[in-house]
GROMACS .gro file of C-alpha atoms in nm:
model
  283
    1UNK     CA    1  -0.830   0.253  -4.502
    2UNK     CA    2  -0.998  -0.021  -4.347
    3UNK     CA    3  -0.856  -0.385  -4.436
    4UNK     CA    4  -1.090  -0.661  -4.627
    5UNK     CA    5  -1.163  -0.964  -4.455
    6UNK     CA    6  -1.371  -1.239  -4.493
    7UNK     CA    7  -1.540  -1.204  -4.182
    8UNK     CA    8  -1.838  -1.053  -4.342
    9UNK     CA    9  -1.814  -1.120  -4.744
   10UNK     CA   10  -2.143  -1.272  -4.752
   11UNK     CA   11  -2.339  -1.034  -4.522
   12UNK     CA   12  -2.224  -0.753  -4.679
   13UNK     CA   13  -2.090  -0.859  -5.067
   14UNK     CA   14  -2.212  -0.555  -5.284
   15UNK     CA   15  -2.305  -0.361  -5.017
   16UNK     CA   16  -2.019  -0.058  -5.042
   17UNK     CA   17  -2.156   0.153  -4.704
   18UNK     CA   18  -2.117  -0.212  -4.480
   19UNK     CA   19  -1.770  -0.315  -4.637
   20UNK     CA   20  -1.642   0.039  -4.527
   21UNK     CA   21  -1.745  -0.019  -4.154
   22UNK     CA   22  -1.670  -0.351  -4.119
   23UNK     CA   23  -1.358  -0.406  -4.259
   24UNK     CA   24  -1.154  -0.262  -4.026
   25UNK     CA   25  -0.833  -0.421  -3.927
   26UNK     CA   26  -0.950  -0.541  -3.573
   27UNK     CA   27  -0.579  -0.685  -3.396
   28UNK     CA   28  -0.430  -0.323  -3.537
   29UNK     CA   29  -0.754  -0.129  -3.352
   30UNK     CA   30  -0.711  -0.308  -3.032
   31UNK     CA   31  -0.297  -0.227  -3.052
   32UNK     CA   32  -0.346   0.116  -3.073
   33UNK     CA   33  -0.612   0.160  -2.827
   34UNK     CA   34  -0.368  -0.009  -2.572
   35UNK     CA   35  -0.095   0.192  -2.730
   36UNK     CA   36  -0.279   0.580  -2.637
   37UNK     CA   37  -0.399   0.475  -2.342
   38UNK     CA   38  -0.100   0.506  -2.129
   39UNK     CA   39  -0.049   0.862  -2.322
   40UNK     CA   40  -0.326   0.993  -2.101
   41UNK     CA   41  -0.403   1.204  -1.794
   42UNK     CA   42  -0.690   1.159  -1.570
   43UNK     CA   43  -0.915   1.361  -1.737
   44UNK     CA   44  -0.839   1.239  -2.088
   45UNK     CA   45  -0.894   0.862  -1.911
   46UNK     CA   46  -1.223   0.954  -1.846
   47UNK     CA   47  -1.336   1.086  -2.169
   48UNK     CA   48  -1.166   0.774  -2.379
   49UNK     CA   49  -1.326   0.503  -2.161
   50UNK     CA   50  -1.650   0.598  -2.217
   51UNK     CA   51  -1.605   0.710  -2.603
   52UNK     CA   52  -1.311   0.618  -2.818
   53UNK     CA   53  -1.260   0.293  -2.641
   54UNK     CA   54  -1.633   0.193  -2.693
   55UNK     CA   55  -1.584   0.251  -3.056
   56UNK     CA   56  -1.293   0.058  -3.088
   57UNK     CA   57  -1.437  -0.223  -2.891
   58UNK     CA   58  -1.737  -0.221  -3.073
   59UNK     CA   59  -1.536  -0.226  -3.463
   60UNK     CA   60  -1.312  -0.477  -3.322
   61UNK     CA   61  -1.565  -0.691  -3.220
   62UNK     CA   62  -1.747  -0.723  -3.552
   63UNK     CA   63  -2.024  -0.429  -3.510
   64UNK     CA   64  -2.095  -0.144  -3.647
   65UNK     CA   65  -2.023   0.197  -3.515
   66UNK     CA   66  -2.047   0.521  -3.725
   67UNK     CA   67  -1.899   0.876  -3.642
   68UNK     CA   68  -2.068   1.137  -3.788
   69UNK     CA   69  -1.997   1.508  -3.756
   70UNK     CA   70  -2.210   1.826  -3.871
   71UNK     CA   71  -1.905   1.975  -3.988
   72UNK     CA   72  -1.690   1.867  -4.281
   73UNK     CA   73  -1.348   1.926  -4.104
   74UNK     CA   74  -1.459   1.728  -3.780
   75UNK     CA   75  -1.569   1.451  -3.973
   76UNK     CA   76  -1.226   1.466  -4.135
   77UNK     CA   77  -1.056   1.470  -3.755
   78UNK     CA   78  -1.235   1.147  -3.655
   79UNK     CA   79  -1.127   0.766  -3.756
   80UNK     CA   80  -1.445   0.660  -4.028
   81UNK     CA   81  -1.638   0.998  -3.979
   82UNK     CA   82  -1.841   1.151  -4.229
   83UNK     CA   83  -2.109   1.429  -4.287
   84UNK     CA   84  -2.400   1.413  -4.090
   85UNK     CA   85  -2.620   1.536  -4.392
   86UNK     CA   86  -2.436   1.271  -4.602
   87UNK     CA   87  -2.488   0.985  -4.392
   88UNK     CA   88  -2.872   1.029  -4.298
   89UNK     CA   89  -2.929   1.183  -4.619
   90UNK     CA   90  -3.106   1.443  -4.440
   91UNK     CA   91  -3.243   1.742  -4.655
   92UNK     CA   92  -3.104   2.095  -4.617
   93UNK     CA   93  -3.466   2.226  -4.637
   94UNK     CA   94  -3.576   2.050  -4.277
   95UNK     CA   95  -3.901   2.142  -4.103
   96UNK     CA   96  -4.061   1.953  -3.818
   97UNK     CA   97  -4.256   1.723  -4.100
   98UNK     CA   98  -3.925   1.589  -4.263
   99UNK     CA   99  -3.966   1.252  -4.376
  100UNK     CA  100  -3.749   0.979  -4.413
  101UNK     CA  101  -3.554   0.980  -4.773
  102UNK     CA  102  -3.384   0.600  -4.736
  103UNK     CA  103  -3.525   0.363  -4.937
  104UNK     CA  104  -3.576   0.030  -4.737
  105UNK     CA  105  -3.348  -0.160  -5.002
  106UNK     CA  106  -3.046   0.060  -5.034
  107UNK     CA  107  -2.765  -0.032  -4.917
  108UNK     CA  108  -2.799   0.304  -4.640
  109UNK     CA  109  -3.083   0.137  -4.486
  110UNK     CA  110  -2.920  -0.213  -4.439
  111UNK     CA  111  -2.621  -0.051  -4.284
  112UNK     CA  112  -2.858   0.147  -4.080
  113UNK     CA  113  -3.060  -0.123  -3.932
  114UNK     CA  114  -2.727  -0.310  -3.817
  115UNK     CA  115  -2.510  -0.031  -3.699
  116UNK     CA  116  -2.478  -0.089  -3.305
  117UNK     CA  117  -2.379   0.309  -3.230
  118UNK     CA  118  -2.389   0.639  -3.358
  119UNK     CA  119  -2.121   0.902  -3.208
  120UNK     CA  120  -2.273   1.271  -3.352
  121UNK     CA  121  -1.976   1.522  -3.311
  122UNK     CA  122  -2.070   1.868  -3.341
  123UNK     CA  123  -2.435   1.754  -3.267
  124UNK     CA  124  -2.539   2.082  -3.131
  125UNK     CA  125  -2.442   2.310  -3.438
  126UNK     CA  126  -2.724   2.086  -3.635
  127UNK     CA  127  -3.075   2.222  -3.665
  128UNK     CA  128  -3.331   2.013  -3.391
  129UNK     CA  129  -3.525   1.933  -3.675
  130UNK     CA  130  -3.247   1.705  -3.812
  131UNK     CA  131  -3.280   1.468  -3.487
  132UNK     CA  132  -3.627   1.420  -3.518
  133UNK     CA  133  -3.573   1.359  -3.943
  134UNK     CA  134  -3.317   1.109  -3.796
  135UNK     CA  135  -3.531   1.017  -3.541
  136UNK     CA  136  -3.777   0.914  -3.749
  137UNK     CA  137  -3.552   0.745  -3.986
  138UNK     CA  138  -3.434   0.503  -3.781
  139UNK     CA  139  -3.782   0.426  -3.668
  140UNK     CA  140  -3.889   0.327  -4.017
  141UNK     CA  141  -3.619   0.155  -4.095
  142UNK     CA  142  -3.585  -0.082  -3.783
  143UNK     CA  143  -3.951  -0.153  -3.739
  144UNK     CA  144  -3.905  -0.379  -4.115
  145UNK     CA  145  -3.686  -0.597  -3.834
  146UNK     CA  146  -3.891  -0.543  -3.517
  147UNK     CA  147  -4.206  -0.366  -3.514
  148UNK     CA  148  -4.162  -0.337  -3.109
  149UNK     CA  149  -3.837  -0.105  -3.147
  150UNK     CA  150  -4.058   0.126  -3.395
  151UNK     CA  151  -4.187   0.315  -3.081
  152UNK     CA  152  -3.836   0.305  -2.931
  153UNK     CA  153  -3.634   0.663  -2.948
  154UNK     CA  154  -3.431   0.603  -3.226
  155UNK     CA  155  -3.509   0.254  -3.299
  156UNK     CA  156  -3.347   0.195  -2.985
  157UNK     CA  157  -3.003   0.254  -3.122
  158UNK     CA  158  -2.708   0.435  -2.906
  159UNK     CA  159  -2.670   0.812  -2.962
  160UNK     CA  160  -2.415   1.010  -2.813
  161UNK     CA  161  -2.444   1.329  -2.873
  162UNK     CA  162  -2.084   1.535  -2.849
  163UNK     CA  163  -2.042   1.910  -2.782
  164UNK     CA  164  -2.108   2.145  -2.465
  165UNK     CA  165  -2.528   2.222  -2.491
  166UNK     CA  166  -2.421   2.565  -2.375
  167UNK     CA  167  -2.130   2.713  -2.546
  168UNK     CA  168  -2.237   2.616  -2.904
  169UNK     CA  169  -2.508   2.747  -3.111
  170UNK     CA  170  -2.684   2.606  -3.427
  171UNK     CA  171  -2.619   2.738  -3.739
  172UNK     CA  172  -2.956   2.920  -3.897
  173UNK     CA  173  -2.864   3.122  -4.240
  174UNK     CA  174  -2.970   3.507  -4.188
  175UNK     CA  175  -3.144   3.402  -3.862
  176UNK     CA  176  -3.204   3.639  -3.516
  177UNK     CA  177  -3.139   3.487  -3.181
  178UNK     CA  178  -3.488   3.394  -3.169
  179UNK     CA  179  -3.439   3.229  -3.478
  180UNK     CA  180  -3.131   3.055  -3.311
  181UNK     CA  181  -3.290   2.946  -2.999
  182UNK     CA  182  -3.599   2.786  -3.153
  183UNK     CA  183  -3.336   2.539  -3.352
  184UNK     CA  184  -3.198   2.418  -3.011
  185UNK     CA  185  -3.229   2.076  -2.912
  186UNK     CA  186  -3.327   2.155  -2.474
  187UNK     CA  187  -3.129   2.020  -2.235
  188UNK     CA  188  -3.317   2.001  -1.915
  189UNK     CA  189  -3.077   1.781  -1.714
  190UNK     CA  190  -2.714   1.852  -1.645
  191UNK     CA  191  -2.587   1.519  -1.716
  192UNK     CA  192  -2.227   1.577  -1.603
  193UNK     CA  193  -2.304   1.644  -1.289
  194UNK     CA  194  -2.469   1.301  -1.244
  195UNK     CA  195  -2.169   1.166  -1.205
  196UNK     CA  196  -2.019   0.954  -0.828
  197UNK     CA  197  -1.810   1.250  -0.772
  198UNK     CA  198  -1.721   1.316  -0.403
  199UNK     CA  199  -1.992   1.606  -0.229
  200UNK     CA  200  -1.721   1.864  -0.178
  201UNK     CA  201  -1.580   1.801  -0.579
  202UNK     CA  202  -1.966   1.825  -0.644
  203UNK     CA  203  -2.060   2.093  -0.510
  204UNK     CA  204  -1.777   2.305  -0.684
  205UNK     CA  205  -1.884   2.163  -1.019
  206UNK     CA  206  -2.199   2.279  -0.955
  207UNK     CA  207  -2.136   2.613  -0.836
  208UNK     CA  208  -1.907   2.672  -1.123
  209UNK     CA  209  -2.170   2.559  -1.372
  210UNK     CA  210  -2.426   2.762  -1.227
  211UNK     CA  211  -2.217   3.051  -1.268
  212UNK     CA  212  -2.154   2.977  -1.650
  213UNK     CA  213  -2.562   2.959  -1.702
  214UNK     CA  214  -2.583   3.287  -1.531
  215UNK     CA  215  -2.303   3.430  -1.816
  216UNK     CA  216  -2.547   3.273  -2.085
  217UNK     CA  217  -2.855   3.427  -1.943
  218UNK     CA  218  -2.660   3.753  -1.921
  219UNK     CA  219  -2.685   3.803  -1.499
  220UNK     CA  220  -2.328   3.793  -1.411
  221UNK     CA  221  -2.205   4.144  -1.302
  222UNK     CA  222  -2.029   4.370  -1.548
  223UNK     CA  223  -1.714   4.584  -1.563
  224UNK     CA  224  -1.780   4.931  -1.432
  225UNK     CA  225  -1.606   5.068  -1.693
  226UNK     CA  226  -1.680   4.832  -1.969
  227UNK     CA  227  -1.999   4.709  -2.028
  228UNK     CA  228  -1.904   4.374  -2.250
  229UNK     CA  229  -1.647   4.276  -1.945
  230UNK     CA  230  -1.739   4.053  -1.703
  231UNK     CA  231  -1.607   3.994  -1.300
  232UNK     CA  232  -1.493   3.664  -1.228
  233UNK     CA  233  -1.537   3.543  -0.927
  234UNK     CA  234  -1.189   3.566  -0.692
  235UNK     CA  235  -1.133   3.215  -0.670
  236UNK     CA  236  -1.099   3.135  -1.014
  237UNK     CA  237  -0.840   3.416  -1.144
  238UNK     CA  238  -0.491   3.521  -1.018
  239UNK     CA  239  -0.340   3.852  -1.071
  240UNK     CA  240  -0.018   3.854  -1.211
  241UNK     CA  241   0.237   4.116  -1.336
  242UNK     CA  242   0.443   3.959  -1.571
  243UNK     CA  243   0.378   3.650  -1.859
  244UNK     CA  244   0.665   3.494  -1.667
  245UNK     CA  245   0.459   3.470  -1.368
  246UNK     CA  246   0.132   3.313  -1.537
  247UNK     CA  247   0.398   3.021  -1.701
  248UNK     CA  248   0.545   2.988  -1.357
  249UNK     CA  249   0.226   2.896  -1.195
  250UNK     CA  250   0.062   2.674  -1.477
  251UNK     CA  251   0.401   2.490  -1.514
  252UNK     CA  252   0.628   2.523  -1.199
  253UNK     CA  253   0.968   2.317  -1.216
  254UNK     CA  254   0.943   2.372  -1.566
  255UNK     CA  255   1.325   2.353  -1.647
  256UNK     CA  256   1.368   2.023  -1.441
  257UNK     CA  257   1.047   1.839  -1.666
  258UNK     CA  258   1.069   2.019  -1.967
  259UNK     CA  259   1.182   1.683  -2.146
  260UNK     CA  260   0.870   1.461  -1.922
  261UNK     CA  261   0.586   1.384  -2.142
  262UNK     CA  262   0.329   1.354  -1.890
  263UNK     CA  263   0.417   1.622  -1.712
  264UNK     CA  264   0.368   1.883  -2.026
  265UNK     CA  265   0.013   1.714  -2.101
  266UNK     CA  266  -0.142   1.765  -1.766
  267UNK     CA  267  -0.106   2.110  -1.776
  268UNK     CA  268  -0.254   2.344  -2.067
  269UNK     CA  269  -0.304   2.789  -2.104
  270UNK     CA  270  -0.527   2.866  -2.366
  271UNK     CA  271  -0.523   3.180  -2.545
  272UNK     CA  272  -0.798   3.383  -2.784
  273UNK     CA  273  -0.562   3.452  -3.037
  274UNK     CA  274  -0.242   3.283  -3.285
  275UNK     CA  275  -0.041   3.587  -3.154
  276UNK     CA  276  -0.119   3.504  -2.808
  277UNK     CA  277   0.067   3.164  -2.859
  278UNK     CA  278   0.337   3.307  -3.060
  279UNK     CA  279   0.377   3.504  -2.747
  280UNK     CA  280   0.423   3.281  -2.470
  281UNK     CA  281   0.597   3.035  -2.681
  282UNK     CA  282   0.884   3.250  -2.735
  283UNK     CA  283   0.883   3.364  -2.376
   0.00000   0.00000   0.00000
């Protein structure tokens, strides 16, 4: 639970919604950022300097950062998340003319109008009707503290939007896929590959996402024999006889780092299926 201070009694006395993201114990946030930190891989670096270490710099520093999640179990999974739906108070009845249901005096639209960042897990499960509702939200509410920032996307406040725009679908009750698509949000700019990576690194990212768009659109070639199998490409799949094999080559010198941390969490096999796992664990 967060720890009361008072850093911010007076901005935020009777104000529930600001005492719950402000009163976070800062020294305690900055420990345990430095603490996982040297827990991670390259990758995992990546990801938690441009994320998890922004929102624990931002908290520790005084401001405001909410989590927010479509789902109730990933709000649950994230330090302060909550309900998207909850938070916005956005309606479950949303159409393109969904207006704004925060009152400029509640204590939601203070909390608003000072929160620094929003991180949206799940994002892309949410109807795009609900960014717009939000969208708009934030525009009212901001513009009673600068009328310039009113015509700003969002107010002008940090979104980051988490999830992979192609591998998960919004949720539309009873809907058809055209039903589905039309409550997309578009991407129309592969922002990961915008990154300084090296050409040759590059150029493989980009081939392999290419090839994943073609799977989505359906172009990829099939299984002669089986019509909802697919042929990957022979560079990204080895053919193997035996489980041992597969556990050899994900993990070799197992036996001589099975007790080295970072050697077990650079390496990973995932699996469709619980009985999968039970599987190669006891293997």
């Amino acid at each position: 639970m967060p720890i009361l201070t008072s850093l911010h009694i007076d901005q935020s006395y009777h104000n529930h919604l600001l005492e719950e993201e402000l009163y976070y114990d800062f020294i305690f946030l900055k420990c345990k950022a430095t603490e996982n930190y040297t827990f991670l891989n390259t990758d995992q670096h990546a990801i938690y300097n441009t994320i998890f270490i922004l929102l624990d710099k931002i908290r520790s520093s005084c401001h405001i950062a909410l989590v927010i999640a479509f789902l109730g179990i990933a709000s649950l999974l994230l330090k302060g998340g909550i309900i998207a739906h909850s938070r916005f108070k956005i309606p479950f009845d949303l159409h393109k003319d969904s207006i704004c249901n925060v009152l400029h005096s509640s204590d939601l639209a203070i909390l608003l109008q000072q929160t620094s960042l929003i991180l949206w897990d799940k994002a892309l499960m949410s109807n795009h009707y609900a960014f717009k509702y939000v969208d708009r939200t934030l525009k009212d509410l901001i513009k009673a503290l600068n009328s310039i920032l009113e015509h700003k996307p969002f107010g002008k406040k940090v979104i980051i939007f988490r999830e992979d725009f192609c591998q998960i679908l919004s949720i539309v009750s009873k809907g058809r896929r055209k039903d589905i698509v039309g409550s997309l949000i578009k991407l129309t700019i592969n922002m990961r590959l915008q990154q300084s990576l090296n050409p040759i690194t590059l150029s493989e990212t980009q081939e392999f996402a290419d090839w994943l768009l073609e799977i989505g659109k359906n172009h990829v070639e099939q299984h002669i024999n089986k019509s909802n199998y697919i042929k990957l490409p022979d560079d990204i799949y080895i053919l193997l006889e035996h489980l041992h094999d597969l556990i050899n080559f994900v993990y070799p010198d197992l036996n001589t780092n099975a007790n080295n941390f970072y050697y077990i969490i650079d390496y990973i096999i995932l699996v469709p299926k619980n009985t999968n796992v039970s599987l190669i664990n006891s293997t």
